[in-house]
Coordinates of C-alpha atoms in Angstrom, one line a residue:
M1 CA -36.2 -81.7 22.8
V2 CA -35.3 -83.4 26.0
L3 CA -32.3 -85.7 26.4
S4 CA -31.4 -87.7 29.5
F5 CA -27.9 -87.3 31.0
L6 CA -27.1 -91.0 30.7
N7 CA -28.2 -91.2 27.1
T8 CA -25.9 -88.2 26.3
L9 CA -23.1 -89.7 28.4
L10 CA -23.3 -93.0 26.5
S11 CA -22.8 -91.0 23.3
Y12 CA -19.3 -89.8 24.4
P13 CA -16.6 -92.4 24.9
L14 CA -14.4 -90.1 27.1
L15 CA -17.3 -89.4 29.4
I16 CA -17.8 -93.1 29.8
Y17 CA -14.1 -93.3 30.6
I18 CA -14.4 -90.7 33.3
V19 CA -17.2 -92.7 34.9
I20 CA -15.1 -95.9 34.6
I21 CA -12.2 -94.3 36.3
F22 CA -14.4 -93.2 39.1
L23 CA -16.1 -96.6 39.6
S24 CA -12.8 -98.4 39.5
T25 CA -11.6 -96.6 42.6
C26 CA -13.7 -98.9 44.8
T27 CA -11.2 -101.7 44.6
A28 CA -8.8 -103.0 42.1
C29 CA -10.4 -106.5 42.1
A30 CA -14.0 -106.1 43.2
P31 CA -16.7 -106.4 40.6
K32 CA -18.1 -103.1 39.5
I33 CA -21.7 -102.0 39.6
T34 CA -23.1 -99.8 36.9
L35 CA -26.5 -98.5 35.9
S36 CA -27.7 -100.0 32.7
R37 CA -30.2 -98.1 30.5
G38 CA -33.0 -100.2 32.0
Q39 CA -32.0 -99.4 35.5
E40 CA -31.3 -95.7 35.2
P41 CA -33.4 -93.4 37.4
Y42 CA -35.9 -91.2 35.7
V43 CA -35.1 -87.6 36.4
Q44 CA -36.8 -84.9 34.4
S45 CA -34.2 -82.9 32.5
P46 CA -34.6 -79.1 32.4
Q47 CA -36.2 -77.6 29.3
L48 CA -33.6 -77.4 26.5
T49 CA -34.4 -73.9 25.3
A50 CA -37.4 -72.0 24.2
H51 CA -35.4 -69.6 22.1
P52 CA -35.5 -70.5 18.3
E53 CA -32.0 -69.1 17.6
A54 CA -30.6 -71.0 20.5
Y55 CA -32.3 -74.2 19.4
Y56 CA -31.0 -73.7 15.8
H57 CA -27.4 -73.5 17.1
F58 CA -28.0 -76.5 19.4
L59 CA -29.0 -78.6 16.4
N60 CA -25.9 -77.4 14.6
A61 CA -23.8 -78.4 17.5
Q62 CA -25.4 -81.9 17.6
K63 CA -24.5 -82.2 13.9
C64 CA -20.9 -81.2 14.6
M65 CA -20.7 -83.8 17.3
S66 CA -22.1 -86.5 15.0
E67 CA -19.3 -85.6 12.6
Q68 CA -16.8 -85.7 15.6
N69 CA -15.9 -82.1 15.0
V70 CA -15.5 -81.0 18.6
N71 CA -14.4 -77.4 18.0
C72 CA -17.3 -76.8 15.7
A73 CA -19.7 -78.2 18.4
L74 CA -18.2 -75.8 21.0
R75 CA -18.7 -72.8 18.8
E76 CA -22.3 -73.7 18.1
F77 CA -23.1 -74.5 21.8
E78 CA -21.6 -71.2 22.8
R79 CA -23.6 -69.4 20.1
A80 CA -26.7 -71.1 21.5
I81 CA -25.9 -69.9 25.0
S82 CA -25.5 -66.4 23.7
F83 CA -29.2 -66.5 22.8
D84 CA -30.3 -68.3 25.9
P85 CA -27.7 -67.6 28.7
T86 CA -29.8 -69.0 31.5
S87 CA -30.1 -72.5 30.1
S88 CA -28.4 -74.9 32.5
Y89 CA -28.9 -77.6 29.9
L90 CA -26.8 -75.9 27.3
H91 CA -24.1 -75.2 29.8
L92 CA -24.1 -78.9 30.6
Q93 CA -23.6 -79.7 26.9
V94 CA -20.5 -77.5 26.8
C95 CA -19.2 -79.2 30.0
Q96 CA -19.6 -82.6 28.4
V97 CA -17.7 -81.5 25.2
Y98 CA -14.8 -80.2 27.3
A99 CA -14.7 -83.4 29.2
L100 CA -14.6 -85.2 25.9
Q101 CA -11.5 -83.2 25.0
G102 CA -9.9 -84.2 28.4
N103 CA -10.1 -80.6 29.6
G104 CA -11.4 -81.4 33.1
D105 CA -10.9 -78.0 34.7
T106 CA -12.8 -76.1 32.0
A107 CA -15.5 -78.8 32.0
I108 CA -15.9 -78.2 35.7
E109 CA -16.3 -74.5 35.2
W110 CA -19.2 -75.1 32.8
C111 CA -20.8 -77.7 35.0
E112 CA -20.6 -75.5 38.0
K113 CA -22.3 -72.7 36.0
A114 CA -25.0 -75.1 35.0
V115 CA -25.6 -76.0 38.7
E116 CA -25.6 -72.3 39.6
L117 CA -28.3 -71.6 37.0
N118 CA -30.4 -74.6 38.1
P119 CA -29.4 -76.0 41.6
S120 CA -31.9 -78.9 41.2
D121 CA -30.5 -80.0 37.8
Y122 CA -29.8 -83.7 38.6
N123 CA -27.8 -84.3 35.4
A124 CA -25.6 -81.3 35.9
R125 CA -24.8 -82.2 39.5
T126 CA -24.2 -85.8 38.6
M127 CA -21.8 -84.9 35.8
L128 CA -20.0 -82.4 38.0
A129 CA -19.6 -85.0 40.8
R130 CA -18.2 -87.6 38.4
I131 CA -15.7 -85.2 36.9
Y132 CA -14.6 -84.2 40.4
S133 CA -14.1 -87.9 41.2
A134 CA -12.1 -88.5 38.1
L135 CA -9.8 -85.6 39.0
D136 CA -9.4 -86.9 42.6
R137 CA -11.4 -84.0 44.1
S138 CA -13.2 -86.4 46.3
N139 CA -14.5 -83.8 48.8
D140 CA -16.1 -81.8 46.1
A141 CA -17.7 -84.9 44.7
I142 CA -19.0 -85.8 48.1
S143 CA -20.6 -82.4 48.5
Q144 CA -22.4 -82.8 45.1
Y145 CA -23.7 -86.3 46.0
E146 CA -24.9 -85.1 49.4
S147 CA -26.8 -82.3 47.6
L148 CA -28.3 -84.8 45.2
I149 CA -29.4 -87.1 48.0
A150 CA -31.0 -84.1 49.7
L151 CA -32.8 -83.1 46.5
Y152 CA -33.7 -86.6 45.3
P153 CA -33.8 -88.8 48.5
D154 CA -35.6 -91.7 46.6
N155 CA -33.0 -91.9 43.9
E156 CA -30.6 -94.9 44.4
E157 CA -27.7 -93.7 42.2
P158 CA -26.2 -90.9 44.3
Y159 CA -26.2 -93.1 47.4
L160 CA -24.3 -95.8 45.4
S161 CA -21.9 -93.2 44.0
L162 CA -21.2 -91.7 47.4
A163 CA -20.8 -95.1 49.0
L164 CA -18.2 -95.9 46.3
I165 CA -16.2 -92.8 47.2
Y166 CA -16.3 -93.7 50.9
S167 CA -15.2 -97.2 50.1
A168 CA -12.3 -95.9 48.0
Q169 CA -11.2 -93.8 51.0
K170 CA -11.6 -96.9 53.3
E171 CA -14.4 -95.1 55.1
Y172 CA -16.3 -98.3 55.2
R173 CA -18.6 -97.5 58.1
K174 CA -19.8 -94.3 56.3
A175 CA -20.4 -96.4 53.1
I176 CA -22.4 -99.0 55.0
K177 CA -24.4 -96.4 56.9
L178 CA -25.3 -94.8 53.6
L179 CA -26.4 -98.1 52.1
N180 CA -28.4 -99.0 55.1
R181 CA -30.4 -95.8 54.6
L182 CA -31.4 -97.3 51.2
L183 CA -32.4 -100.5 52.9
R184 CA -34.6 -98.6 55.4
Q185 CA -36.2 -96.9 52.5
G186 CA -37.1 -100.3 51.1
V187 CA -34.5 -100.4 48.3
R188 CA -33.5 -104.0 47.7
S189 CA -31.7 -103.8 44.4
E190 CA -29.0 -105.9 42.8
N191 CA -26.6 -103.0 42.8
V192 CA -27.1 -102.2 46.5
F193 CA -26.4 -105.8 47.5
I194 CA -23.4 -106.0 45.2
L195 CA -21.9 -102.9 46.7
F196 CA -22.5 -104.2 50.2
G197 CA -20.6 -107.4 49.1
N198 CA -17.7 -105.4 47.7
I199 CA -17.3 -103.3 50.8
Y200 CA -17.4 -106.3 53.2
A201 CA -14.9 -108.1 50.9
E202 CA -12.6 -105.2 51.2
M203 CA -13.0 -105.3 54.9
H204 CA -12.1 -109.0 54.8
K205 CA -15.5 -110.0 56.2
N206 CA -15.9 -112.7 53.6
R207 CA -19.0 -114.4 55.0
K208 CA -20.9 -111.2 55.1
A209 CA -19.8 -110.4 51.6
E210 CA -20.8 -113.8 50.4
A211 CA -24.3 -113.4 51.9
F212 CA -24.8 -110.1 50.1
Y213 CA -23.6 -111.5 46.8
H214 CA -26.2 -114.3 47.2
K215 CA -28.9 -111.7 47.9
A216 CA -28.0 -110.0 44.6
L217 CA -28.2 -113.4 42.9
A218 CA -31.6 -114.0 44.3
I219 CA -32.7 -110.9 42.4
N220 CA -30.7 -111.8 39.2
E221 CA -29.4 -115.3 39.2
L222 CA -27.1 -114.4 36.2
S223 CA -25.6 -111.3 37.8
L224 CA -22.0 -111.3 36.6
P225 CA -20.7 -108.7 39.2
A226 CA -22.2 -110.8 42.0
R227 CA -20.7 -114.0 40.7
E228 CA -17.4 -112.3 40.1
G229 CA -17.5 -111.1 43.7
L230 CA -18.1 -114.7 44.9
L231 CA -15.3 -115.9 42.6
L232 CA -12.8 -113.5 44.2
L233 CA -13.9 -114.6 47.7
Y234 CA -13.5 -118.3 46.9
E235 CA -10.0 -117.7 45.4
N236 CA -8.9 -115.6 48.4
D237 CA -10.2 -118.4 50.7
N238 CA -8.1 -120.8 48.6
N239 CA -11.2 -122.7 47.8
I240 CA -10.0 -123.4 44.3
A241 CA -12.5 -126.2 43.6
L242 CA -15.5 -124.0 44.3
A243 CA -13.9 -121.2 42.3
I244 CA -13.4 -123.5 39.3
S245 CA -17.0 -124.7 39.6
L246 CA -18.3 -121.1 39.6
C247 CA -16.2 -120.3 36.5
H248 CA -17.9 -123.2 34.7
E249 CA -21.3 -121.9 35.8
I250 CA -20.6 -118.4 34.4
L251 CA -19.2 -119.8 31.2
A252 CA -22.3 -121.9 30.7
S253 CA -24.3 -118.7 30.3
E254 CA -21.4 -116.5 28.9
P255 CA -19.2 -118.8 26.9
D256 CA -17.4 -115.9 25.3
N257 CA -16.4 -114.3 28.5
I258 CA -12.6 -114.3 28.1
K259 CA -11.9 -112.7 31.5
I260 CA -13.6 -115.6 33.2
R261 CA -12.1 -118.2 30.9
E262 CA -8.6 -116.8 31.7
K263 CA -9.4 -116.9 35.4
L264 CA -10.5 -120.5 35.0
A265 CA -7.2 -121.3 33.3
S266 CA -5.2 -119.6 36.1
L267 CA -7.2 -121.5 38.7
Y268 CA -6.4 -124.8 37.0
L269 CA -2.7 -123.7 37.1
K270 CA -3.0 -123.1 40.8
S271 CA -4.5 -126.5 41.3
I272 CA -1.6 -128.0 39.2
D273 CA -4.1 -129.3 36.7
L274 CA -2.0 -128.4 33.7
A275 CA -4.0 -130.4 31.2
E276 CA -7.2 -128.5 31.9
A277 CA -5.3 -125.1 32.0
R278 CA -3.9 -125.9 28.6
N279 CA -7.4 -126.8 27.3
Q280 CA -8.8 -123.4 28.4
Y281 CA -6.0 -121.5 26.7
V282 CA -6.6 -123.5 23.5
I283 CA -10.2 -122.4 23.6
I284 CA -9.2 -118.8 24.2
R285 CA -6.7 -119.0 21.3
S286 CA -9.3 -120.4 18.9
S287 CA -12.0 -118.0 19.8
K288 CA -10.0 -114.8 20.1
P289 CA -7.4 -114.4 17.3
Y290 CA -6.1 -111.1 18.9
L291 CA -4.9 -113.2 21.8
W292 CA -3.2 -115.8 19.7
Y293 CA 0.4 -114.9 20.5
E294 CA -0.1 -114.5 24.2
T295 CA -2.0 -117.8 24.6
T296 CA 0.5 -119.6 22.4
I297 CA 3.3 -118.6 24.8
K298 CA 1.2 -119.7 27.7
I299 CA 0.4 -123.1 26.1
G300 CA 4.1 -123.5 25.3
L301 CA 5.0 -122.9 28.9
I302 CA 2.4 -125.4 30.1
C303 CA 3.8 -128.0 27.7
F304 CA 7.2 -127.3 29.0
E305 CA 6.1 -127.7 32.6
Q306 CA 4.4 -131.0 31.6
H307 CA 7.6 -132.2 30.1
S308 CA 5.7 -132.5 26.8
W309 CA 8.8 -131.4 24.8
D310 CA 7.4 -132.0 21.3
C311 CA 4.4 -129.8 22.2
A312 CA 6.6 -127.1 23.6
V313 CA 8.8 -127.2 20.5
E314 CA 5.8 -126.8 18.3
E315 CA 4.2 -123.9 20.3
F316 CA 7.4 -121.9 20.7
T317 CA 8.4 -122.5 17.0
N318 CA 5.0 -121.0 16.0
A319 CA 5.5 -118.1 18.4
L320 CA 8.9 -117.3 17.0
N321 CA 7.6 -117.5 13.4
K322 CA 5.1 -114.8 14.4
N323 CA 7.6 -112.8 16.4
P324 CA 11.3 -113.7 15.6
G325 CA 12.6 -111.3 18.2
D326 CA 10.9 -112.8 21.3
D327 CA 13.9 -113.8 23.5
R328 CA 11.6 -115.7 25.9
A329 CA 10.2 -117.9 23.2
A330 CA 13.8 -118.5 21.8
Y331 CA 15.0 -119.5 25.3
Y332 CA 12.2 -122.0 25.9
L333 CA 12.4 -123.4 22.4
G334 CA 16.2 -123.9 22.9
S335 CA 15.5 -125.5 26.3
A336 CA 12.8 -127.9 24.8
L337 CA 15.1 -128.8 22.0
E338 CA 17.9 -129.6 24.5
K339 CA 15.5 -131.9 26.3
V340 CA 14.9 -133.9 23.1
E341 CA 18.7 -133.9 22.4
H342 CA 18.5 -131.7 19.3
Y343 CA 21.6 -130.0 20.6
E344 CA 22.7 -128.1 17.5
E345 CA 19.3 -126.5 17.1
A346 CA 19.1 -125.7 20.8
I347 CA 22.5 -124.0 20.7
H348 CA 21.3 -122.0 17.6
Y349 CA 18.4 -120.5 19.6
F350 CA 20.4 -119.9 22.8
T351 CA 23.0 -118.0 20.6
K352 CA 20.2 -115.7 19.3
I353 CA 19.4 -114.3 22.8
P354 CA 20.9 -110.8 23.2
V355 CA 22.9 -109.8 26.3
S356 CA 20.2 -107.3 27.2
S357 CA 17.7 -110.1 27.8
W358 CA 16.8 -111.5 31.2
Y359 CA 17.3 -115.0 29.7
F360 CA 20.9 -114.3 28.4
S361 CA 22.7 -115.8 31.4
H362 CA 20.6 -118.9 31.5
A363 CA 20.9 -119.4 27.7
Q364 CA 24.7 -119.2 27.8
I365 CA 24.8 -121.6 30.8
N366 CA 22.5 -124.1 28.9
R367 CA 24.7 -123.6 25.8
A368 CA 27.8 -124.4 27.8
F369 CA 26.2 -127.4 29.5
I370 CA 25.3 -128.9 26.1
L371 CA 28.9 -128.5 25.0
D372 CA 30.2 -130.0 28.2
T373 CA 27.8 -132.9 27.7
L374 CA 29.2 -133.4 24.3
G375 CA 32.8 -133.5 25.7
Q376 CA 33.7 -130.0 24.5
H377 CA 34.8 -128.9 27.9
D378 CA 37.2 -126.2 26.9
E379 CA 34.6 -124.7 24.5
A380 CA 32.0 -124.8 27.3
Q381 CA 34.4 -122.9 29.6
R382 CA 35.1 -120.4 26.8
I383 CA 31.4 -119.7 26.3
V384 CA 30.8 -119.0 30.0
E385 CA 33.9 -116.9 30.3
E386 CA 32.9 -114.9 27.3
A387 CA 29.4 -114.4 28.7
R388 CA 30.8 -113.4 32.1
S389 CA 33.0 -110.8 30.4
L390 CA 29.7 -109.1 29.5
K391 CA 28.1 -109.7 32.9
K392 CA 31.0 -110.0 35.3
T393 CA 29.0 -110.3 38.6
D394 CA 26.0 -112.2 37.3
P395 CA 25.5 -114.8 40.1
D396 CA 24.3 -117.6 37.8
L397 CA 27.2 -117.2 35.4
C398 CA 29.6 -117.0 38.2
R399 CA 28.2 -120.1 39.9
F400 CA 28.3 -122.1 36.7
L401 CA 31.9 -121.0 35.8
A402 CA 33.0 -121.8 39.4
S403 CA 31.6 -125.3 38.9
V404 CA 33.6 -125.7 35.7
Y405 CA 36.8 -124.6 37.4
E406 CA 36.0 -126.9 40.4
K407 CA 35.6 -130.0 38.1
K408 CA 39.1 -129.2 36.8
G409 CA 40.5 -128.8 40.3
K410 CA 41.1 -125.1 39.8
Y411 CA 39.7 -124.1 43.2
H412 CA 41.5 -120.8 43.5
E413 CA 40.1 -119.7 40.1
A414 CA 36.6 -120.8 41.2
I415 CA 37.0 -118.9 44.5
A416 CA 37.9 -115.7 42.6
V417 CA 34.8 -116.0 40.4
L418 CA 32.5 -116.4 43.4
K419 CA 34.1 -113.4 45.1
D420 CA 33.2 -111.3 42.0
A421 CA 29.6 -112.3 42.3
L422 CA 29.6 -111.6 46.1
S423 CA 30.9 -108.1 45.5
E424 CA 27.4 -107.2 44.5
Q425 CA 25.4 -109.8 46.5
A426 CA 27.4 -110.0 49.7
N427 CA 24.8 -111.9 51.6
D428 CA 23.7 -114.4 49.0
E429 CA 23.6 -117.6 51.1
D430 CA 23.9 -120.0 48.2
L431 CA 27.0 -118.2 46.9
L432 CA 28.6 -118.0 50.3
F433 CA 28.0 -121.6 51.0
Y434 CA 29.5 -122.7 47.7
L435 CA 32.5 -120.4 48.5
G436 CA 32.9 -122.1 51.9
V437 CA 32.9 -125.5 50.2
L438 CA 35.5 -124.4 47.7
Y439 CA 37.7 -123.0 50.5
D440 CA 37.5 -126.4 52.1
K441 CA 38.5 -128.2 48.9
A442 CA 41.4 -125.7 48.5
T443 CA 42.5 -126.8 52.0
L444 CA 41.8 -123.3 53.3
F445 CA 40.1 -124.6 56.5
H446 CA 40.0 -121.3 58.5
E447 CA 38.5 -119.4 55.6
S448 CA 35.8 -122.0 55.0
I449 CA 34.7 -121.9 58.6
E450 CA 34.7 -118.0 58.6
V451 CA 32.4 -118.0 55.5
M452 CA 30.0 -120.5 57.1
K453 CA 29.9 -118.4 60.3
K454 CA 29.0 -115.4 58.2
I455 CA 26.1 -117.3 56.8
I456 CA 24.9 -118.2 60.3
E457 CA 25.3 -114.6 61.5
H458 CA 22.6 -113.6 58.9
N459 CA 20.6 -116.8 59.2
S460 CA 21.0 -118.7 62.4
N461 CA 18.8 -121.5 61.0
H462 CA 20.9 -122.3 58.0
A463 CA 21.1 -126.1 58.6
D464 CA 23.7 -126.8 56.0
A465 CA 26.1 -124.2 57.3
L466 CA 25.6 -125.4 60.9
N467 CA 26.3 -129.0 59.7
F468 CA 29.3 -128.0 57.7
I469 CA 31.0 -126.3 60.7
G470 CA 30.0 -129.1 63.1
Y471 CA 31.3 -131.9 60.8
S472 CA 34.5 -130.0 59.9
W473 CA 35.3 -129.6 63.6
A474 CA 34.4 -133.2 64.4
D475 CA 36.4 -134.6 61.5
R476 CA 39.5 -132.7 62.9
G477 CA 38.7 -133.7 66.5
M478 CA 38.3 -130.1 67.6
H479 CA 35.6 -128.2 69.5
L480 CA 33.7 -131.5 69.8
D481 CA 31.0 -130.3 72.3
E482 CA 30.3 -127.2 70.2
A483 CA 30.4 -129.3 67.1
E484 CA 27.7 -131.6 68.6
K485 CA 25.5 -128.6 69.4
F486 CA 25.8 -127.2 65.9
I487 CA 25.0 -130.6 64.3
K488 CA 22.0 -131.3 66.7
K489 CA 20.6 -127.8 65.8
A490 CA 21.0 -128.6 62.1
L491 CA 19.2 -132.0 62.6
K492 CA 16.2 -130.3 64.3
L493 CA 15.9 -128.1 61.2
K494 CA 16.4 -131.1 58.8
P495 CA 15.5 -134.2 60.8
N496 CA 15.5 -136.6 57.8
D497 CA 18.8 -135.4 56.2
G498 CA 21.1 -138.4 56.0
Y499 CA 24.2 -136.4 55.8
I500 CA 23.5 -134.5 59.0
V501 CA 22.6 -137.7 60.7
D502 CA 26.0 -139.0 59.6
S503 CA 27.6 -135.9 61.1
L504 CA 26.0 -136.6 64.4
G505 CA 27.2 -140.2 64.3
W506 CA 30.7 -139.0 63.4
V507 CA 30.9 -136.6 66.3
Y508 CA 29.8 -139.4 68.7
F509 CA 32.6 -141.5 67.2
K510 CA 35.1 -138.8 67.8
K511 CA 33.9 -138.5 71.4
K512 CA 34.3 -142.3 71.8
K513 CA 30.5 -142.8 72.2
L514 CA 30.6 -145.8 69.9
Q515 CA 27.1 -147.3 70.5
K516 CA 25.5 -143.9 69.9
A517 CA 27.7 -143.5 66.8
L518 CA 26.5 -146.9 65.4
L519 CA 22.9 -146.0 66.1
E520 CA 23.1 -142.7 64.1
L521 CA 25.2 -144.0 61.3
E522 CA 22.9 -147.0 60.7
K523 CA 20.1 -144.4 60.4
A524 CA 22.2 -142.4 58.0
I525 CA 23.0 -145.3 55.7
K526 CA 19.2 -146.1 55.4
L527 CA 18.6 -142.5 54.4
V528 CA 21.5 -142.3 52.0
P529 CA 22.5 -145.9 51.1
Q530 CA 24.8 -145.0 48.2
D531 CA 27.1 -142.5 49.9
P532 CA 30.8 -143.8 50.2
T533 CA 31.7 -141.6 53.2
I534 CA 28.8 -142.9 55.3
S535 CA 29.7 -146.4 54.5
E536 CA 33.4 -145.7 55.4
H537 CA 32.3 -144.1 58.7
L538 CA 30.3 -147.2 59.5
G539 CA 33.3 -149.4 58.7
D540 CA 35.4 -147.2 61.1
V541 CA 33.0 -147.6 64.0
Y542 CA 32.5 -151.4 63.5
A543 CA 36.3 -151.7 63.4
A544 CA 36.5 -149.7 66.6
V545 CA 34.1 -152.0 68.4
G546 CA 35.9 -155.1 67.0
N547 CA 33.3 -156.3 64.5
V548 CA 35.7 -157.0 61.7
S549 CA 33.2 -158.6 59.3
K550 CA 30.8 -155.7 59.5
A551 CA 33.7 -153.3 59.1
L552 CA 34.9 -155.1 56.0
E553 CA 31.4 -155.2 54.6
Y554 CA 31.1 -151.4 54.8
Y555 CA 34.6 -150.7 53.7
R556 CA 34.1 -152.8 50.6
K557 CA 30.9 -151.0 49.9
A558 CA 32.6 -147.7 50.3
L559 CA 35.4 -148.8 47.9
E560 CA 32.9 -150.0 45.4
L561 CA 31.2 -146.5 45.4
E562 CA 34.6 -144.7 45.4
P563 CA 37.2 -147.0 43.8
S564 CA 39.9 -144.3 43.6
K565 CA 40.1 -143.6 47.3
K566 CA 43.3 -145.4 48.5
E567 CA 42.6 -144.8 52.2
I568 CA 39.7 -147.3 52.1
L569 CA 41.8 -150.0 50.5
D570 CA 44.4 -149.4 53.1
K571 CA 41.8 -150.0 55.9
I572 CA 40.7 -153.2 54.2
N573 CA 44.2 -154.4 53.9
A574 CA 44.9 -153.5 57.6
L575 CA 42.0 -155.7 58.7
T576 CA 42.7 -158.6 56.3
T577 CA 46.5 -158.8 56.6
P578 CA 47.6 -161.3 59.3

């Protein structure tokens, strides 16, 4: 009875797993090459055994294996070996059983014995090399494959396996040299060209990789590994349209290929074609029930991104019915309900999210925002304060609570909250900038400037901090030259920011450069036409150059935008009173 190694290998799932582990070392993303039954090389297996007792126990061992009784099989194989101790084939069977048990070291001992008994046993050396590879004994695996190549120079498989090891070690030149030996021997197989493509892709030589994948496709136009290789190249080249087209080609011949359909959906997401991405996930969900929950969440998120709130509500409701404890689904369902102004239901779902959840802080902020919108300001404040008592330094909670205090004019309380957040995130630019703004509102000018300077120390190109300092100095008529430098640098970083343009106009005004001031402020008002401060600044400059009608025009516009500002009314009265 003669059994080929690969037929035996395919009978044992763990042995297949060992080979998969080995093959996957080439690259995390590259398509894999494997030998199918139709492609496997023919290598004559050694004679099983001529001893009748050995053959009897061998058959018993096979029966034990068919019954998945591994210990029984080991006993019977070892009894067979006791009658025929020189059979490399029987030793190989024991090696395979130990590999099936996950006992790699013992499997190696038996395979090594099989090779010792018959150094030309192709199957024993191949099995030994693969187990070495699975156990990260690459040098030992290399030695076995080199021996196989010497013994069987016309056999493609050991060349490919050895090239895979070299590729995993990033010894690309060695791998390519080995594959070129096959080409010189006239081997022009799909697997050889795919492996060439994988190696060149790992080397970031994408055009060479592409050429080899096309050579593989010339042999087999439906080669999935070759098309997967091309797909990866197109995606890495950011050629999303070509990648999408290739996905559709693959799905035309393999409509049930979930991996490719999921890739297609992700490519549509990259191209911001949310409708098509959603369609692909709907197909996946309908064809693969075991992926129902995962795809339902993805569809819900896409609906949310599309602002299709009813769809999002439906999908996340379905998800929560399936898994009531999913905090992510609860958060997005609450958020979608908030968008359609179903506030009580939204609050219900936000309340369900536990403090351990990543979504907890945002859920409580949304909850408080709803209450604030409904005029329940004190309750909104209480909710955030309660949440912050559980997460004292959470930056989002601190920022929101600070904004609540700011609205109520409680600047010192807001400052204290931000300082808590900064105790753990001392260089958070957003928190620091907000702190500087609050210091300014609390009339703590020196402190506000120091905070902004700290931001610039860490990020010299922080345009808003540069502008804040420059404008603050200019408004107080101090350090005007330095203020101008700060503002001009900010403007280079944000050339179309109307507020920074206003700052430049204002520093020119303070330096008595009135025409320059007018030029910049007219630009600013076009960029931000509804800002009361810019309108007031224009009124001041026009008043300074004696254009009373224009000054009054802009003062009145400023007062319309900010009716409570008495200073603007005083300026109007000063110009209109005889």
